[in-house]
Each structure stands twice: as structure tokens, then as C-alpha cells.
Amino acid sequence: MKLVIVSGRSGSGKSVALRVLEDLGYYCVDNLPLPLIGSLLEQLKGNNDLVAISVDVRNIEEQGKVLEEQIALLSDDTTIISLFLNSNDQVLLKRYSETRRLHPLSKNQISLQEAIQLEGRLLEPIAKMVDHYIDTSQLTIYDLSDQVRQILMGSIDKELVIHFESFGFKHGMPTEADFMFDVRFLPNPHWETELRPLTGLDLPVQEFLGRQPLVNKFIWQIENLFETWMPHLERNNRSYLTIAIGCTGGQHRSVYIADQLTKRFSNTKHQVSARHRELKL
């Protein structure tokens, strides 16, 4: 089992780090009481071997000592990676002022600046224990995401999940699409009597559409569009991308084009899947 412990000062980016871990398949628990670490891992054993927890100033007093004790109780087959995120006081003060969030220690009737400084002192024992210390003072959320990914995977490359979906406009547009393309202007196999009962997954329809210059040009342009901009979509912390292709009935053109794009992008590093809504596939 692999356990990632994320700690740090409030406002330094722990929630960003947890989102990255969640995208990587980790079971994430925010602000888990430290004595429950062993119980959590025991319950998840066999179901999810990737676990991440956040530890902050709200958890428990004497955190450094308690955390050491809990780690010592874990089985030898548990691999532990720990991260501590920090920013300087001025940056944290600016972030809290901009977001108007309440600092976890503000309930002690102290000023925001005093709360930030107190939290730093309380978390010093944990900051000295971790494997990786990340100063986020000058980092964007994208820079931080890349660093976390680099630490865990040795690479900042993100395995984006791309989902192609064909549909028919007469049955309504999909609401979950990130990008939608209308292919109703392309040559329609529906008007070929022998092709009408078939779908875009059948060879005669594929051969018919494959002979159409407009269809081939359209597929190439969509492929080129996403090959060009995919790295930028990944940098935007995107994990899933749904690309919808629609024709009139969702039987021929949209099915064929979604199928062709799925095959082309299957040769990339990304996870690719296809769904043909009107075919129930």
C-alpha cells in the first residue's frame, strides 16, 4: 500500500495537491485525525492501495509526536511519501485577504497575521519530518500540480482521459460535452437506400464516408486541433475531456467520425474511450 501524507500551512495549496492525488487514483481524506490512519488503511486494504491524507493544524496537538507514533505502527509493506507545503507570511496574508476565507486559528480571537504566524510555529515539527518540502510562494496552481506529479510519478505528464461521444441532434444535445461538433453538413449515408439500416460501425458505411473528401478533411482538422491544444488543456488541471460529435439521427456520420477519432487518439499516451449514445454503445 502507498500512503501520501500532505501537510502544510493553510492557504499554501494542500487542496490543490489533494486534487492532483485524487486525479491519480488516490483515495483522499482531508483532515483525518491522526490516530485513525491505521484504521483507514486497514479498511481500504485490497480495495484501494493508493491513499492520501491531509494533516493540518486542526488535527491534534503535538502533531509531530503523534504522527511519528502512528507511522511506526504501520505495516512494513506500506510505502510512505510525505509533502509539506508552505508559503511566506506575506503571501498567505495576501491570499486570505483576497479570498476572505476564515483561518482555522482565527476562532482564538487573534488577528489573521497572528493566526498565520502561530500556525507556522505549531506545524514546525511536521515540517522537519517530511520527505518533500515545497515552497508555493511563487507557484501557480499549475506549477504546484506539476511538482506534486513529478514527485509521485517522476514526470509531470498527465494521462488525460478523452471520451468521444456520438449523438443525434433530434434526440437532444449531450449536457456533459466539453466540445461539440455538428457534422450535419457532411454527406449523409441515410440517403443511400442500402446504407440506411446500417450504422457508422458497419463496413459499407465506413467505406462510403471514407471516400468523402469533406469527411476526411473534417476528421483531420479535429485531430489537428486537439493535438495542438491538448498540452494546454492538460496544463489547466483537466482530467477528463468529453468531445461530442452530432449528426441528425446519431446513426451514421457522427458514429463514424467518433469511431475514427477514437482509433487515432488511441495511439497517444491518453486513455481513450467511445460511446455511441443513440446506438446504446
Coordinates of C-alpha atoms in Angstrom, one line a residue:
M1 CA 0.0 0.0 0.0
K2 CA 1.1 3.5 -0.8
L3 CA 0.3 6.4 1.6
V4 CA 0.9 10.0 0.8
I5 CA 0.7 12.5 3.7
V6 CA 0.1 16.1 2.7
S7 CA 0.6 18.8 5.3
G8 CA 1.3 22.5 5.4
R9 CA 0.1 25.8 6.3
S10 CA -3.5 26.9 5.5
G11 CA -3.6 28.7 2.1
S12 CA -0.3 27.1 0.9
G13 CA -2.1 24.7 -1.6
K14 CA -3.0 21.5 0.2
S15 CA -6.3 21.3 -1.5
V16 CA -4.6 21.6 -4.9
A17 CA -2.2 18.8 -4.0
L18 CA -5.1 16.6 -2.9
R19 CA -7.0 17.2 -6.2
V20 CA -3.9 16.1 -8.1
L21 CA -3.7 12.9 -5.9
E22 CA -7.4 12.2 -6.5
D23 CA -6.9 12.5 -10.3
L24 CA -4.0 10.0 -9.9
G25 CA -6.3 7.5 -8.4
Y26 CA -5.7 8.1 -4.7
Y27 CA -8.4 7.7 -2.1
C28 CA -8.1 11.1 -0.4
V29 CA -9.2 12.1 3.1
D30 CA -9.0 15.7 4.2
N31 CA -8.1 16.5 7.8
L32 CA -8.1 12.9 9.1
P33 CA -7.5 12.6 12.8
L34 CA -4.0 11.1 13.1
P35 CA -4.9 8.1 15.4
L36 CA -7.3 6.9 12.6
I37 CA -4.5 6.4 10.0
G38 CA -4.1 2.7 10.8
S39 CA -7.8 2.0 10.8
L40 CA -8.3 3.8 7.5
L41 CA -5.5 1.8 5.8
E42 CA -6.8 -1.5 7.2
Q43 CA -10.3 -0.8 5.9
L44 CA -9.1 0.1 2.4
K45 CA -6.6 -2.8 2.1
G46 CA -7.4 -4.8 -1.0
N47 CA -9.9 -2.2 -2.3
N48 CA -7.6 0.8 -2.9
D49 CA -3.9 0.6 -2.3
L50 CA -3.3 4.3 -3.0
V51 CA -4.3 6.5 -0.1
A52 CA -3.7 10.2 0.7
I53 CA -4.5 12.1 3.8
S54 CA -4.0 15.8 4.7
V55 CA -2.7 16.8 8.1
D56 CA -3.1 20.3 9.3
V57 CA -3.2 22.4 12.4
R58 CA -6.8 21.3 13.1
N59 CA -6.0 17.7 13.6
I60 CA -4.4 17.3 17.0
E61 CA -1.9 18.9 19.4
E62 CA 1.7 17.6 19.4
Q63 CA 1.2 16.5 15.8
G64 CA 4.8 15.7 15.1
K65 CA 5.0 13.2 18.0
V66 CA 1.6 11.7 17.2
L67 CA 2.4 11.4 13.5
E68 CA 5.7 9.6 14.3
E69 CA 3.9 7.2 16.6
Q70 CA 1.2 6.4 14.0
I71 CA 3.7 5.8 11.2
A72 CA 5.7 3.5 13.4
L73 CA 2.6 1.3 13.8
L74 CA 2.0 0.8 10.1
S75 CA 2.9 -2.4 8.4
D76 CA 6.2 -2.8 6.6
D77 CA 4.5 -3.1 3.3
T78 CA 3.2 0.5 3.5
T79 CA 5.3 2.9 1.4
I80 CA 5.0 6.5 2.8
I81 CA 5.7 9.7 1.0
S82 CA 5.2 13.0 2.9
L83 CA 4.8 16.5 1.5
F84 CA 4.8 19.8 3.4
L85 CA 3.5 22.9 1.6
N86 CA 4.5 26.3 2.8
S87 CA 4.4 30.0 1.7
N88 CA 5.8 33.1 3.3
D89 CA 3.6 35.1 5.7
Q90 CA 3.1 37.9 3.3
V91 CA 1.8 35.6 0.5
L92 CA -0.5 33.8 2.9
L93 CA -1.8 37.1 4.3
K94 CA -2.5 38.3 0.7
R95 CA -4.3 35.0 -0.3
Y96 CA -6.5 35.1 2.8
S97 CA -7.3 38.8 2.2
E98 CA -8.3 38.1 -1.4
T99 CA -10.4 35.0 -0.7
R100 CA -11.9 36.3 2.5
R101 CA -11.7 32.8 4.0
L102 CA -11.6 32.3 7.7
H103 CA -8.2 31.0 9.0
P104 CA -8.6 27.8 11.1
L105 CA -7.0 29.5 14.1
S106 CA -9.0 32.7 13.9
K107 CA -11.5 31.3 16.3
N108 CA -8.9 32.1 19.1
Q109 CA -9.8 35.8 18.7
I110 CA -6.4 36.7 17.3
S111 CA -5.7 38.7 14.1
L112 CA -5.2 37.0 10.8
Q113 CA -1.5 37.8 10.8
E114 CA -1.1 36.3 14.3
A115 CA -3.0 33.2 13.3
I116 CA -0.7 32.7 10.3
Q117 CA 2.4 33.0 12.4
L118 CA 1.0 30.8 15.2
E119 CA 0.2 28.0 12.6
G120 CA 3.7 28.2 11.3
R121 CA 5.1 27.5 14.8
L122 CA 2.7 24.7 15.5
L123 CA 3.5 22.9 12.3
E124 CA 7.3 23.2 12.6
P125 CA 7.6 19.6 14.0
I126 CA 5.9 18.1 10.9
A127 CA 7.8 20.4 8.5
K128 CA 11.0 18.9 9.8
M129 CA 9.8 15.3 9.3
V130 CA 8.7 15.3 5.7
D131 CA 10.3 13.9 2.6
H132 CA 9.5 16.8 0.3
Y133 CA 9.2 20.5 1.3
I134 CA 7.5 22.7 -1.3
D135 CA 7.5 26.5 -1.1
T136 CA 4.5 27.6 -3.0
S137 CA 5.0 31.4 -2.5
Q138 CA 5.8 31.9 -6.2
L139 CA 4.0 29.0 -7.7
T140 CA 0.7 29.0 -9.6
I141 CA -1.7 26.1 -9.0
Y142 CA -0.5 24.6 -12.3
D143 CA 3.2 24.8 -11.2
L144 CA 2.3 23.2 -7.9
S145 CA 0.3 20.4 -9.7
D146 CA 3.3 19.7 -11.8
Q147 CA 5.6 19.5 -8.8
V148 CA 3.3 17.1 -7.0
R149 CA 3.0 14.9 -10.1
Q150 CA 6.8 15.0 -10.6
I151 CA 7.4 13.8 -7.0
L152 CA 4.9 11.0 -7.2
M153 CA 5.4 9.8 -10.8
G154 CA 8.8 11.1 -11.8
S155 CA 7.0 13.0 -14.6
I156 CA 4.7 16.0 -15.0
D157 CA 2.9 14.3 -17.9
K158 CA -0.8 13.9 -17.2
E159 CA -2.8 11.0 -18.5
L160 CA -5.8 12.8 -19.7
V161 CA -9.0 10.7 -20.2
I162 CA -10.6 11.5 -23.6
H163 CA -14.1 10.4 -24.2
F164 CA -15.6 10.7 -27.7
E165 CA -19.4 10.6 -27.9
S166 CA -21.6 10.4 -31.0
F167 CA -25.2 11.6 -30.7
G168 CA -28.2 12.7 -32.8
F169 CA -29.4 16.3 -32.6
K170 CA -33.0 15.2 -33.0
H171 CA -32.7 13.3 -29.7
G172 CA -31.2 16.3 -27.8
M173 CA -27.7 17.6 -27.2
P174 CA -25.5 16.0 -24.5
T175 CA -25.1 18.2 -21.5
E176 CA -21.7 16.8 -20.3
A177 CA -19.7 17.7 -23.5
D178 CA -16.7 20.0 -23.2
F179 CA -16.5 20.3 -27.0
M180 CA -19.3 19.7 -29.5
F181 CA -19.1 19.4 -33.3
D182 CA -22.0 19.5 -35.7
V183 CA -21.5 17.2 -38.7
R184 CA -24.9 17.5 -40.3
F185 CA -23.4 19.3 -43.3
L186 CA -21.4 16.3 -44.4
P187 CA -22.6 13.7 -47.0
N188 CA -25.4 11.6 -45.4
P189 CA -25.4 7.8 -45.9
H190 CA -29.1 7.9 -44.9
W191 CA -30.0 8.8 -48.4
E192 CA -28.3 5.7 -49.8
T193 CA -31.1 3.0 -49.6
E194 CA -28.7 0.1 -48.9
L195 CA -26.9 2.0 -46.2
R196 CA -29.9 3.4 -44.3
P197 CA -30.5 0.5 -41.9
L198 CA -26.7 0.3 -41.1
T199 CA -24.6 2.4 -38.7
G200 CA -21.3 4.1 -38.8
L201 CA -19.7 1.0 -37.3
D202 CA -20.6 -1.1 -40.4
L203 CA -18.0 -1.5 -43.1
P204 CA -20.2 -0.4 -46.1
V205 CA -21.0 2.9 -44.3
Q206 CA -17.3 3.3 -43.3
E207 CA -16.3 2.8 -46.9
F208 CA -18.8 5.3 -48.1
L209 CA -17.8 8.0 -45.7
G210 CA -14.1 7.2 -46.1
R211 CA -14.4 8.1 -49.8
Q212 CA -15.8 11.6 -49.0
P213 CA -13.0 14.3 -49.1
L214 CA -15.1 16.6 -46.8
V215 CA -15.4 13.9 -44.1
N216 CA -11.6 13.1 -44.2
K217 CA -10.7 16.8 -44.1
F218 CA -13.1 17.3 -41.1
I219 CA -11.6 14.4 -39.2
W220 CA -8.1 15.6 -39.9
Q221 CA -8.9 19.1 -38.7
I222 CA -10.4 18.0 -35.4
E223 CA -7.4 15.7 -34.8
N224 CA -5.0 18.5 -35.6
L225 CA -7.0 20.9 -33.3
F226 CA -6.7 18.7 -30.3
E227 CA -3.1 17.6 -30.9
T228 CA -2.2 21.3 -30.9
W229 CA -4.1 22.3 -27.8
M230 CA -4.1 19.1 -25.7
P231 CA -1.0 20.1 -23.8
H232 CA -2.6 23.4 -22.8
L233 CA -5.8 21.6 -21.7
E234 CA -3.7 19.3 -19.6
R235 CA -1.9 22.3 -18.0
N236 CA -5.3 23.6 -17.0
N237 CA -5.5 20.7 -14.5
R238 CA -8.1 19.0 -16.6
S239 CA -8.5 15.3 -16.1
Y240 CA -11.4 14.4 -18.3
L241 CA -12.3 15.7 -21.8
T242 CA -15.6 14.8 -23.5
I243 CA -15.8 15.5 -27.2
A244 CA -19.3 15.1 -28.7
I245 CA -19.9 14.6 -32.4
G246 CA -23.5 15.1 -33.6
C247 CA -25.4 14.4 -36.8
T248 CA -29.1 14.3 -37.4
G249 CA -30.0 10.9 -36.0
G250 CA -26.8 9.7 -34.4
Q251 CA -26.6 6.6 -36.6
H252 CA -24.1 7.2 -39.4
R253 CA -21.8 10.3 -39.7
S254 CA -21.4 11.1 -36.0
V255 CA -20.7 7.4 -35.2
Y256 CA -18.2 7.0 -37.9
I257 CA -16.3 10.2 -37.1
A258 CA -16.3 9.5 -33.3
D259 CA -15.0 6.0 -34.1
Q260 CA -12.2 7.2 -36.3
L261 CA -11.1 9.8 -33.8
T262 CA -11.1 7.2 -31.0
K263 CA -8.8 5.0 -33.1
R264 CA -6.4 7.8 -33.9
F265 CA -6.1 9.1 -30.3
S266 CA -5.7 5.5 -29.0
N267 CA -2.2 5.7 -30.3
T268 CA -1.3 8.5 -27.8
K269 CA -0.5 8.4 -24.1
H270 CA -4.0 9.3 -23.2
Q271 CA -6.8 7.0 -22.1
V272 CA -9.4 7.0 -24.8
S273 CA -13.0 5.7 -24.9
A274 CA -16.0 6.0 -27.1
R275 CA -19.8 6.0 -26.6
H276 CA -22.4 6.0 -29.3
R277 CA -25.4 7.3 -27.5
E278 CA -28.1 6.5 -30.0
L279 CA -26.7 3.0 -30.6
K280 CA -26.6 2.4 -26.8
L281 CA -22.9 1.6 -27.1

